[in-house]
Structure formats: structure tokens, C-alpha cells
């Protein structure tokens, strides 16, 4: 990760190109400011890491294409931004989201790749979704009714995905009922099945049974002359754990960002990924607290001996894990320092008895620079899981870099 090799152009929505900033920023979603924030946290995304990860994931699946799951705002990292980065990749077959308005936002950003809506949609958005060629999932008898009714009104034929529940029990048509519903779709010439998918559980024995159920249905539909389009089953865990799950495409979320779905997965060595993002925040306050002073409403942290405390403008209301105060570290001027308190809007960092740090210095809370600040390292330090970025608020601005 050679920071000094970053080139740079900065473009804002107003089209301004500035060479005032040091790293190369390809784009940003800041509306008003022409500079990166200096009083708020922000997220940096690496274009090259995302493209590398997409290629690596396809390699994990023996060259199968990737349906990129960017639900939950791409786990807090910016669905539109990540979609823009990934969509030029030849390895990406489609982008999948759960919310109707996010599918439209991604399309509105100029993404022409296939976009799969894995969740339900509001009737108010239905005709726009069809116009924008969002693939709609049929996941129950009722959703078949809803999409069939829509097909009667719309000028365009509707691309649908057959979403099958093979045993996760959460979404999808119960697998026993699929033939009847697929038949009804096939008889409607305003509907065409472009994808068929299901989601696997993690226990391998049961996942294997789910694969069998899926393949039997596909066979039966084939026999009945019903085409099922692109078939996919595997989220990140199954991609790594069970090659029989790969089908015609794989469907990762977290792997795209350079994190593995479990701690210390074997395959991490065989298929290394690059962490695709950094979470940063500037120091906005620096004070020397005295022995006996405390920090936080509950007086959570007690100063044992005079020490410098930095305040960062990020807290649990921004989606920063409040567990960080139980042992997480941040990187400041190349060194790691402990997080000692997390409030709703602020986090405090202990710098020790002496410091040369200044207000305006920039902390990296998550990033690839040191094992302790990677999602995995953070997860380990706070004894939490590594889907930790999942809660970052949409309001945190994103900047896209060519590479880190
Ligand atoms: C979330 C999700 C995925 C991706 O999960 P990861 O564990 O992040 O890879 C894939 N498919 C469906 C249906 C999902 O809901």
C-alpha cells in the first residue's frame, strides 16, 4: 500500500477538478464542499482493490461470473459508489440489492449492468422499476400476483428472477411450490425468467441438501421446457466452503470489500483479497487530562496518570462499533493508539504522557495498513464479528481512489 504513489484528480458533483489535495481522488459524493471533510469522518474506497477482489472471487469459483450483492448500502460503504467501481469489471454479471429505491439509485448513477432486486417493491415505484429494467424477484405466491398484475399494465415485458427457498426459511418460494409458480410465469408472455436463485445456509450437510433441492427443481423445469436463466446460490461463505454451490454464478457481499465471512478462514491464504476501504477521521480536540479525570457519561475511562486525549468526530450513531472502547486501536502518524471511549458522536483516543499530535491530524480507524485496524483485526480486538462496517451511516461521505 504505497501512499506516495497515489496520483490525483478530484472531481465533485459540480465538475470542479482540483489538484489541491494530495491523494488521487476519482470522485466524491460531497455536495457542497470542494474539499474532503476536516470536521467529520469519511470513507475512502480503492478502485483497484475492488476490481482485484472481483477477479479473485471469480477465480475462487473457477472463473464463474459474480453477482455483486450491494445490499444495506454495500454494507455501509456506499452502494452507488461501489457499483460504479465494479460495473466495468468483466467478472461482474449483475448487481443485487434488497431495496427498490437503491436499485433505482444505482441505475440513475448510469450503471447499465443487470440489477437484481432481491426484496419486495413499493407499488408507487413499480412502473419506474420496469422502465429502468430492474429484475424483479418473485419470492412468493403473493409476489407472483403483484408482478403478474404489473405485467398487464406495462408496455415492456418484465424480467423476473425466480427466488427459491431451499431451506433458509427467510425469503423465496418454498421449493415444493416452485414448479406451479414457474409454470404460471412461463404462461405469461409478458414475463421472462432471467435468473433463478436461492441462498444456502452455512452447515455443509444441509447446504448440500439445499443444492440437491435446487438442482432437482432446475431439472424438472428444464424438462417442462421452462428456461431458468442465470442460476446462483452461493454467498461468500459457501463460495469458499462448498464448490458444488458455484452453479453458473456466485453471489458474494462481504468478500468484495476484502473481508472474509469468518475469522481465520483457511482459504484466506489461498485466495488473498485486498481490503477495499479506509475509515478516517480528523482529531478535533486535544487535551491533557489529569490523574483521576474521567471520560464519558458513565465515567467509563479513568485517567490513571496525566495523559493526552484526542477526540475524533465519530461515534456509535455514525455506525462506529461502540465495542471499540474495549480494546480497538487507531492509526495516527504511523502509530497505533487505544480507543478508550465511544459515545454517540465522538470517540476518544489515549495518546500517552507526551505527544506531538495536533488538532487536524488524521486517524485511520479501519484500513489495510496494520493488522490491528483491518476489519478482522478490529473484530479480534473487540471480540466482535467482522461484518463491522455494516452499520456505517449513509451520511458519511465517500471518496474513490484509483488505489491505496
Ligand atoms: C446478503 C446476501 C448475500 C451476500 O452475503 P455475504 O455473506 O456478504 O457474501 C448473498 N445472497 C443473499 C440472498 C443475501 O441476502
Tab-separated table of C-alpha atoms and ligand atoms in Angstrom:
chain	number	residue	atom	x	y	z
A	1	UNK	CA	0.000	0.000	0.000
A	2	UNK	CA	2.177	2.815	-1.211
A	3	UNK	CA	0.514	6.050	-0.321
A	4	UNK	CA	3.043	8.207	-2.093
A	5	UNK	CA	2.213	6.681	-5.462
A	6	UNK	CA	-1.358	7.899	-5.450
A	7	UNK	CA	-1.988	10.267	-8.307
A	8	UNK	CA	-4.753	12.682	-8.242
A	9	UNK	CA	-7.657	14.418	-9.692
A	10	UNK	CA	-10.571	15.465	-7.621
A	11	UNK	CA	-13.986	15.839	-9.109
A	12	UNK	CA	-17.016	16.991	-7.265
A	13	UNK	CA	-20.607	16.858	-8.486
A	14	UNK	CA	-20.184	20.357	-9.789
A	15	UNK	CA	-17.469	19.077	-12.074
A	16	UNK	CA	-14.710	21.005	-10.417
A	17	UNK	CA	-11.297	19.485	-10.860
A	18	UNK	CA	-8.839	20.374	-8.226
A	19	UNK	CA	-5.261	19.374	-7.716
A	20	UNK	CA	-5.138	20.885	-4.270
A	21	UNK	CA	-5.481	17.628	-2.404
A	22	UNK	CA	-2.698	15.181	-2.096
A	23	UNK	CA	-4.130	11.674	-2.801
A	24	UNK	CA	-5.775	10.893	-6.114
A	25	UNK	CA	-9.499	11.030	-5.626
A	26	UNK	CA	-11.515	9.849	-8.597
A	27	UNK	CA	-14.831	11.053	-7.357
A	28	UNK	CA	-16.669	12.040	-4.251
A	29	UNK	CA	-20.255	12.381	-3.265
A	30	UNK	CA	-19.739	15.564	-1.307
A	31	UNK	CA	-22.345	18.004	-2.464
A	32	UNK	CA	-21.215	21.336	-1.289
A	33	UNK	CA	-17.692	21.129	-0.047
A	34	UNK	CA	-14.906	21.199	-2.589
A	35	UNK	CA	-12.524	19.583	-0.155
A	36	UNK	CA	-12.628	16.462	1.881
A	37	UNK	CA	-14.204	16.985	5.290
A	38	UNK	CA	-11.979	18.328	8.044
A	39	UNK	CA	-14.509	18.088	10.844
A	40	UNK	CA	-16.217	14.792	10.018
A	41	UNK	CA	-15.299	11.184	9.325
A	42	UNK	CA	-15.119	9.875	5.770
A	43	UNK	CA	-14.675	6.609	3.893
A	44	UNK	CA	-12.089	6.020	1.179
A	45	UNK	CA	-12.676	3.306	-1.431
A	46	UNK	CA	-9.979	1.725	-3.569
A	47	UNK	CA	-10.993	1.081	-7.164
A	48	UNK	CA	-8.087	-1.288	-7.762
A	49	UNK	CA	-8.830	-3.337	-4.621
A	50	UNK	CA	-12.470	-3.835	-5.654
A	51	UNK	CA	-11.538	-4.869	-9.179
A	52	UNK	CA	-8.841	-7.202	-7.875
A	53	UNK	CA	-11.274	-8.774	-5.387
A	54	UNK	CA	-13.898	-9.322	-8.091
A	55	UNK	CA	-11.294	-11.150	-10.178
A	56	UNK	CA	-10.110	-13.197	-7.166
A	57	UNK	CA	-13.665	-14.220	-6.256
A	58	UNK	CA	-14.300	-15.354	-9.804
A	59	UNK	CA	-11.082	-17.371	-9.516
A	60	UNK	CA	-12.342	-18.954	-6.262
A	61	UNK	CA	-15.325	-20.136	-8.312
A	62	UNK	CA	-13.249	-21.447	-11.203
A	63	UNK	CA	-13.963	-18.480	-13.451
A	64	UNK	CA	-17.708	-18.196	-12.861
A	65	UNK	CA	-19.118	-14.659	-13.056
A	66	UNK	CA	-20.035	-12.691	-9.955
A	67	UNK	CA	-23.390	-11.243	-8.928
A	68	UNK	CA	-22.259	-8.460	-6.579
A	69	UNK	CA	-24.509	-8.109	-3.521
A	70	UNK	CA	-24.511	-4.417	-2.557
A	71	UNK	CA	-27.427	-4.547	-0.127
A	72	UNK	CA	-27.508	-2.410	3.041
A	73	UNK	CA	-25.715	0.387	1.213
A	74	UNK	CA	-22.917	-2.057	0.296
A	75	UNK	CA	-22.586	-2.868	3.993
A	76	UNK	CA	-22.295	0.804	4.776
A	77	UNK	CA	-19.600	1.594	2.230
A	78	UNK	CA	-21.788	3.194	-0.457
A	79	UNK	CA	-23.819	1.092	-2.895
A	80	UNK	CA	-23.758	3.601	-5.743
A	81	UNK	CA	-20.032	4.214	-5.340
A	82	UNK	CA	-19.145	0.513	-5.185
A	83	UNK	CA	-21.475	-0.240	-8.116
A	84	UNK	CA	-19.695	2.418	-10.180
A	85	UNK	CA	-16.324	0.892	-9.377
A	86	UNK	CA	-17.347	-2.720	-10.008
A	87	UNK	CA	-19.609	-2.425	-13.006
A	88	UNK	CA	-16.826	-2.090	-15.634
A	89	UNK	CA	-15.351	-5.423	-14.455
A	90	UNK	CA	-15.855	-8.283	-16.895
A	91	UNK	CA	-16.235	-10.585	-13.871
A	92	UNK	CA	-19.368	-8.809	-12.652
A	93	UNK	CA	-22.539	-10.230	-14.249
A	94	UNK	CA	-25.052	-8.274	-12.183
A	95	UNK	CA	-25.569	-6.175	-9.092
A	96	UNK	CA	-28.041	-7.289	-6.421
A	97	UNK	CA	-29.782	-5.193	-3.775
A	98	UNK	CA	-32.737	-5.647	-1.414
A	99	UNK	CA	-34.430	-2.223	-1.533
A	100	UNK	CA	-36.323	-0.879	-4.540
A	101	UNK	CA	-35.094	2.713	-4.239
A	102	UNK	CA	-31.478	1.584	-4.045
A	103	UNK	CA	-31.861	-0.370	-7.304
A	104	UNK	CA	-33.157	2.833	-8.905
A	105	UNK	CA	-30.399	4.963	-7.378
A	106	UNK	CA	-27.762	2.635	-8.822
A	107	UNK	CA	-29.425	2.722	-12.251
A	108	UNK	CA	-29.717	6.509	-12.041
A	109	UNK	CA	-25.959	6.665	-11.480
A	110	UNK	CA	-25.541	5.345	-15.022
A	111	UNK	CA	-24.938	1.667	-14.287
A	112	UNK	CA	-26.111	-0.331	-17.297
A	113	UNK	CA	-25.435	-3.806	-15.910
A	114	UNK	CA	-28.268	-6.045	-14.877
A	115	UNK	CA	-29.637	-5.049	-11.449
A	116	UNK	CA	-31.437	-7.676	-9.391
A	117	UNK	CA	-33.915	-6.639	-6.715
A	118	UNK	CA	-33.897	-9.479	-4.173
A	119	UNK	CA	-36.557	-7.883	-1.963
A	120	UNK	CA	-40.092	-6.589	-2.437
A	121	UNK	CA	-41.023	-3.260	-4.044
A	122	UNK	CA	-43.472	-0.450	-3.369
A	123	UNK	CA	-46.325	-0.208	-5.863
A	124	UNK	CA	-45.575	3.503	-6.229
A	125	UNK	CA	-42.188	2.585	-7.740
A	126	UNK	CA	-43.369	-0.384	-9.804
A	127	UNK	CA	-43.626	1.259	-13.219
A	128	UNK	CA	-40.265	3.016	-12.766
A	129	UNK	CA	-38.630	-0.271	-11.839
A	130	UNK	CA	-39.939	-1.851	-15.026
A	131	UNK	CA	-38.936	1.151	-17.120
A	132	UNK	CA	-35.440	1.025	-15.653
A	133	UNK	CA	-35.221	-2.713	-16.361
A	134	UNK	CA	-34.674	-3.775	-12.776
A	135	UNK	CA	-35.017	-7.549	-12.472
A	136	UNK	CA	-37.848	-8.234	-10.022
A	137	UNK	CA	-37.760	-11.265	-7.751
A	138	UNK	CA	-40.767	-13.496	-7.464
A	139	UNK	CA	-40.447	-14.838	-3.951
A	140	UNK	CA	-43.969	-15.965	-3.004
A	141	UNK	CA	-47.466	-16.596	-4.393
A	142	UNK	CA	-48.401	-13.038	-3.494
A	143	UNK	CA	-45.395	-11.553	-5.201
A	144	UNK	CA	-46.319	-13.551	-8.328
A	145	UNK	CA	-49.760	-11.930	-8.225
A	146	UNK	CA	-48.265	-8.483	-7.787
A	147	UNK	CA	-45.763	-8.869	-10.646
A	148	UNK	CA	-48.382	-10.509	-12.917
A	149	UNK	CA	-50.737	-7.572	-12.381
A	150	UNK	CA	-47.895	-5.211	-13.181
A	151	UNK	CA	-47.130	-7.109	-16.375
A	152	UNK	CA	-50.665	-6.426	-17.637
A	153	UNK	CA	-50.175	-2.674	-17.334
A	154	UNK	CA	-46.626	-2.263	-18.519
A	155	UNK	CA	-45.528	-1.752	-22.088
A	156	UNK	CA	-42.269	-3.588	-21.617
A	157	UNK	CA	-42.006	-7.275	-20.814
A	158	UNK	CA	-40.679	-7.748	-17.269
A	159	UNK	CA	-37.524	-9.636	-16.411
A	160	UNK	CA	-38.017	-11.657	-13.275
A	161	UNK	CA	-35.892	-13.809	-11.016
A	162	UNK	CA	-37.237	-16.965	-9.502
A	163	UNK	CA	-36.242	-16.757	-5.827
A	164	UNK	CA	-36.435	-20.224	-4.279
A	165	UNK	CA	-36.383	-21.073	-0.575
A	166	UNK	CA	-34.395	-24.290	-0.375
A	167	UNK	CA	-34.220	-24.168	3.422
A	168	UNK	CA	-33.044	-20.794	4.743
A	169	UNK	CA	-36.687	-20.143	5.586
A	170	UNK	CA	-36.443	-16.390	5.214
A	171	UNK	CA	-37.291	-15.452	1.640
A	172	UNK	CA	-38.234	-17.246	-1.533
A	173	UNK	CA	-40.873	-19.611	-2.839
A	174	UNK	CA	-40.885	-22.808	-0.731
A	175	UNK	CA	-39.128	-25.237	-3.075
A	176	UNK	CA	-42.040	-27.656	-3.274
A	177	UNK	CA	-44.238	-24.900	-4.721
A	178	UNK	CA	-41.790	-23.745	-7.376
A	179	UNK	CA	-42.989	-25.848	-10.343
A	180	UNK	CA	-46.519	-24.440	-10.153
A	181	UNK	CA	-45.360	-20.852	-9.856
A	182	UNK	CA	-42.719	-21.238	-12.574
A	183	UNK	CA	-45.406	-22.675	-14.843
A	184	UNK	CA	-47.605	-19.621	-14.220
A	185	UNK	CA	-44.692	-17.316	-15.070
A	186	UNK	CA	-43.932	-19.280	-18.229
A	187	UNK	CA	-47.539	-18.977	-19.373
A	188	UNK	CA	-47.397	-15.182	-19.092
A	189	UNK	CA	-45.662	-13.885	-22.223
A	190	UNK	CA	-45.127	-10.507	-20.524
A	191	UNK	CA	-42.747	-12.163	-18.027
A	192	UNK	CA	-39.399	-13.818	-18.654
A	193	UNK	CA	-37.225	-15.596	-16.106
A	194	UNK	CA	-33.690	-14.226	-16.427
A	195	UNK	CA	-32.288	-15.583	-13.166
A	196	UNK	CA	-33.046	-18.323	-10.677
A	197	UNK	CA	-31.527	-18.271	-7.225
A	198	UNK	CA	-31.652	-19.433	-3.643
A	199	UNK	CA	-29.499	-18.872	-0.558
A	200	UNK	CA	-27.519	-21.514	1.247
A	201	UNK	CA	-27.111	-21.944	4.992
A	202	UNK	CA	-23.614	-22.459	6.416
A	203	UNK	CA	-23.721	-26.044	7.828
A	204	UNK	CA	-22.247	-28.083	4.983
A	205	UNK	CA	-24.519	-31.116	5.269
A	206	UNK	CA	-27.650	-29.046	4.997
A	207	UNK	CA	-26.180	-26.787	2.301
A	208	UNK	CA	-25.580	-29.926	0.240
A	209	UNK	CA	-29.192	-30.919	0.673
A	210	UNK	CA	-30.242	-27.427	-0.409
A	211	UNK	CA	-28.103	-27.725	-3.547
A	212	UNK	CA	-29.826	-31.027	-4.334
A	213	UNK	CA	-33.255	-29.488	-3.918
A	214	UNK	CA	-32.241	-26.609	-6.187
A	215	UNK	CA	-30.793	-28.825	-8.892
A	216	UNK	CA	-33.815	-31.134	-8.871
A	217	UNK	CA	-36.124	-28.188	-9.438
A	218	UNK	CA	-33.979	-26.873	-12.277
A	219	UNK	CA	-34.060	-30.320	-13.881
A	220	UNK	CA	-37.830	-30.535	-13.559
A	221	UNK	CA	-38.269	-27.059	-15.054
A	222	UNK	CA	-35.871	-27.933	-17.879
A	223	UNK	CA	-37.991	-30.986	-18.621
A	224	UNK	CA	-41.113	-28.851	-18.680
A	225	UNK	CA	-39.398	-26.552	-21.170
A	226	UNK	CA	-39.185	-23.628	-18.737
A	227	UNK	CA	-35.929	-21.738	-19.004
A	228	UNK	CA	-34.473	-20.522	-15.725
A	229	UNK	CA	-31.738	-18.073	-16.804
A	230	UNK	CA	-28.585	-17.498	-14.779
A	231	UNK	CA	-28.503	-19.752	-11.730
A	232	UNK	CA	-26.773	-18.767	-8.482
A	233	UNK	CA	-26.725	-19.928	-4.866
A	234	UNK	CA	-23.571	-19.013	-3.031
A	235	UNK	CA	-22.938	-16.127	-0.626
A	236	UNK	CA	-19.337	-15.561	0.481
A	237	UNK	CA	-19.223	-18.387	2.991
A	238	UNK	CA	-20.420	-21.046	0.538
A	239	UNK	CA	-18.148	-19.769	-2.250
A	240	UNK	CA	-15.220	-20.719	-0.026
A	241	UNK	CA	-16.698	-23.713	1.714
A	242	UNK	CA	-18.517	-25.682	-0.947
A	243	UNK	CA	-17.559	-25.695	-4.626
A	244	UNK	CA	-20.764	-27.532	-5.590
A	245	UNK	CA	-22.551	-24.293	-4.703
A	246	UNK	CA	-20.932	-22.320	-7.507
A	247	UNK	CA	-23.589	-23.147	-10.140
A	248	UNK	CA	-23.445	-20.619	-13.038
A	249	UNK	CA	-22.537	-17.565	-10.943
A	250	UNK	CA	-21.596	-16.746	-7.347
A	251	UNK	CA	-23.180	-14.065	-5.212
A	252	UNK	CA	-20.812	-12.519	-2.646
A	253	UNK	CA	-21.244	-9.471	-0.476
A	254	UNK	CA	-18.501	-9.149	2.100
A	255	UNK	CA	-15.715	-10.737	0.027
A	256	UNK	CA	-15.966	-7.856	-2.445
A	257	UNK	CA	-14.790	-5.472	0.262
A	258	UNK	CA	-11.793	-7.660	1.038
A	259	UNK	CA	-13.110	-9.282	4.207
A	260	UNK	CA	-13.797	-12.943	4.841
A	261	UNK	CA	-17.135	-14.039	6.311
A	262	UNK	CA	-15.495	-15.863	9.225
A	263	UNK	CA	-12.409	-15.221	11.292
A	264	UNK	CA	-9.257	-17.047	10.165
A	265	UNK	CA	-10.760	-18.873	7.187
A	266	UNK	CA	-8.341	-21.334	5.611
A	267	UNK	CA	-8.943	-20.058	2.108
A	268	UNK	CA	-7.808	-16.550	3.023
A	269	UNK	CA	-4.228	-17.645	2.265
A	270	UNK	CA	-5.070	-19.401	-0.972
A	271	UNK	CA	-7.121	-16.500	-2.349
A	272	UNK	CA	-5.833	-13.331	-0.736
A	273	UNK	CA	-8.050	-10.279	-1.057
A	274	UNK	CA	-7.286	-6.588	-0.662
A	275	UNK	CA	-9.142	-4.531	1.911
A	276	UNK	CA	-11.055	-2.071	-0.249
A	277	UNK	CA	-11.719	0.745	2.200
A	278	UNK	CA	-10.499	3.008	4.941
A	279	UNK	CA	-12.484	4.785	7.644
A	280	UNK	CA	-10.823	8.042	8.646
A	281	UNK	CA	-11.487	10.970	10.943
A	282	UNK	CA	-9.565	14.072	11.959
A	283	UNK	CA	-8.547	14.922	15.513
A	284	UNK	CA	-10.833	17.794	16.526
A	285	UNK	CA	-9.764	18.239	20.147
A	286	UNK	CA	-6.598	17.520	22.068
A	287	UNK	CA	-6.373	17.920	25.841
A	288	UNK	CA	-4.082	16.778	28.602
A	289	UNK	CA	-6.268	15.148	31.244
A	290	UNK	CA	-5.081	14.809	34.827
A	291	UNK	CA	-4.771	11.814	37.092
A	292	UNK	CA	-8.256	10.975	38.348
A	293	UNK	CA	-10.087	12.671	35.466
A	294	UNK	CA	-12.662	10.550	33.667
A	295	UNK	CA	-14.167	10.369	30.164
A	296	UNK	CA	-17.781	9.635	29.226
A	297	UNK	CA	-21.245	9.960	30.750
A	298	UNK	CA	-20.746	6.833	32.805
A	299	UNK	CA	-17.160	7.924	33.607
A	300	UNK	CA	-16.168	4.858	31.598
A	301	UNK	CA	-12.466	5.682	31.286
A	302	UNK	CA	-10.371	6.765	34.246
A	303	UNK	CA	-7.083	8.569	33.692
A	304	UNK	CA	-4.512	6.747	35.820
A	305	UNK	CA	-1.705	9.175	35.121
A	306	UNK	CA	-1.745	12.524	33.284
A	307	UNK	CA	-2.197	11.843	29.589
A	308	UNK	CA	-3.133	13.409	26.276
A	309	UNK	CA	-6.573	12.508	24.961
A	310	UNK	CA	-7.586	13.075	21.329
A	311	UNK	CA	-11.228	13.393	20.298
A	312	UNK	CA	-12.433	12.103	16.925
A	313	UNK	CA	-15.809	13.197	15.493
A	314	UNK	CA	-17.202	9.690	15.076
A	315	UNK	CA	-19.346	7.636	17.417
A	316	UNK	CA	-21.841	4.811	17.516
A	317	UNK	CA	-24.541	6.997	15.921
A	318	UNK	CA	-22.294	7.114	12.833
A	319	UNK	CA	-22.134	3.320	12.859
A	320	UNK	CA	-18.742	3.030	14.551
A	321	UNK	CA	-18.822	-0.060	16.747
A	322	UNK	CA	-19.182	1.032	20.379
A	323	UNK	CA	-17.240	-2.078	21.368
A	324	UNK	CA	-14.147	-0.251	20.134
A	325	UNK	CA	-13.653	1.134	23.637
A	326	UNK	CA	-12.872	-2.411	24.754
A	327	UNK	CA	-9.500	-2.676	23.071
A	328	UNK	CA	-9.618	-1.350	19.497
A	329	UNK	CA	-6.760	0.742	18.131
A	330	UNK	CA	-6.489	3.547	15.604
A	331	UNK	CA	-3.535	4.616	13.493
A	332	UNK	CA	-2.228	8.156	13.955
A	333	UNK	CA	1.047	9.296	12.387
A	334	UNK	CA	2.048	5.688	11.752
A	335	UNK	CA	1.478	4.507	15.325
A	336	UNK	CA	-1.346	2.606	16.998
A	337	UNK	CA	-3.194	4.134	19.960
A	338	UNK	CA	-6.066	2.679	22.029
A	339	UNK	CA	-9.665	3.812	21.744
A	340	UNK	CA	-10.753	4.445	25.336
A	341	UNK	CA	-14.320	5.685	24.956
A	342	UNK	CA	-17.036	5.718	22.278
A	343	UNK	CA	-20.072	7.996	22.641
A	344	UNK	CA	-22.877	8.645	20.196
A	345	UNK	CA	-20.910	11.213	18.205
A	346	UNK	CA	-17.326	11.058	19.451
A	347	UNK	CA	-14.536	8.628	20.179
A	348	UNK	CA	-11.563	9.274	22.443
A	349	UNK	CA	-8.033	8.055	21.898
A	350	UNK	CA	-5.333	7.879	24.572
A	351	UNK	CA	-2.003	9.227	23.305
A	352	UNK	CA	0.159	8.871	26.408
A	353	UNK	CA	2.033	11.290	28.663
A	354	UNK	CA	3.668	13.233	25.842
A	355	UNK	CA	2.553	13.902	22.311
A	356	UNK	CA	3.456	15.837	19.190
A	357	UNK	CA	-0.009	15.236	17.759
A	358	UNK	CA	-2.057	18.229	16.588
A	359	UNK	CA	-5.698	19.032	16.005
A	360	UNK	CA	-6.255	18.229	12.325
A	361	UNK	CA	-4.077	15.104	12.341
A	362	UNK	CA	-5.927	12.259	10.683
A	363	UNK	CA	-6.723	8.942	12.313
A	364	UNK	CA	-7.320	5.759	10.347
A	365	UNK	CA	-9.894	3.728	12.271
A	366	UNK	CA	-10.159	0.926	9.714
A	367	UNK	CA	-7.718	0.308	6.886
A	368	UNK	CA	-5.210	-2.083	5.358
A	369	UNK	CA	-2.072	-0.507	6.874
A	370	UNK	CA	-1.770	-2.650	10.016
A	371	UNK	CA	-3.380	-5.951	11.027
A	372	UNK	CA	-4.941	-4.355	14.131
A	373	UNK	CA	-7.034	-1.911	12.101
A	374	UNK	CA	-8.305	-4.317	9.445
A	375	UNK	CA	-11.912	-5.469	9.969
A	376	UNK	CA	-10.571	-8.846	11.090
A	377	UNK	CA	-8.054	-7.306	13.485
A	378	UNK	CA	-10.654	-4.939	14.877
A	379	UNK	CA	-13.102	-7.832	15.288
A	380	UNK	CA	-10.493	-9.798	17.172
A	381	UNK	CA	-9.534	-6.916	19.482
A	382	UNK	CA	-13.134	-6.196	20.476
A	383	UNK	CA	-14.255	-9.843	20.327
A	384	UNK	CA	-16.909	-8.997	17.752
A	385	UNK	CA	-17.529	-10.128	14.187
A	386	UNK	CA	-16.026	-8.667	11.059
A	387	UNK	CA	-19.147	-7.572	9.198
A	388	UNK	CA	-18.454	-4.495	11.253
A	389	UNK	CA	-18.713	-1.861	8.562
A	390	UNK	CA	-22.326	-2.874	8.078
A	391	UNK	CA	-23.729	-0.009	10.138
A	392	UNK	CA	-21.812	2.957	8.770
A	393	UNK	CA	-24.275	5.747	8.158
A	394	UNK	CA	-25.042	6.789	4.635
A	395	UNK	CA	-24.208	10.369	5.622
A	396	UNK	CA	-20.500	9.545	5.909
A	397	UNK	CA	-19.010	10.855	2.665
A	398	UNK	CA	-17.173	8.529	0.309
A	399	UNK	CA	-14.107	9.196	-1.801
A	400	UNK	CA	-12.996	6.881	-4.527
A	401	UNK	CA	-9.269	6.404	-5.134
A	402	UNK	CA	-7.562	4.631	-8.019
A	403	UNK	CA	-5.567	2.687	-5.446
A	404	UNK	CA	-4.315	2.994	-1.896
B	1	LIG	C1	-26.504	-10.913	1.970
B	1	LIG	C2	-26.746	-11.862	0.900
B	1	LIG	C3	-25.671	-12.362	0.149
B	1	LIG	C4	-24.236	-11.999	0.409
B	1	LIG	O1	-23.817	-12.386	1.693
B	1	LIG	P1	-22.279	-12.326	2.130
B	1	LIG	O2	-22.193	-13.167	3.345
B	1	LIG	O3	-21.990	-10.901	2.438
B	1	LIG	O4	-21.479	-12.816	0.994
B	1	LIG	C5	-25.970	-13.225	-0.872
B	1	LIG	N1	-27.249	-13.577	-1.154
B	1	LIG	C6	-28.312	-13.111	-0.468
B	1	LIG	C7	-29.687	-13.539	-0.830
B	1	LIG	C8	-28.084	-12.241	0.590
B	1	LIG	O5	-29.150	-11.776	1.276
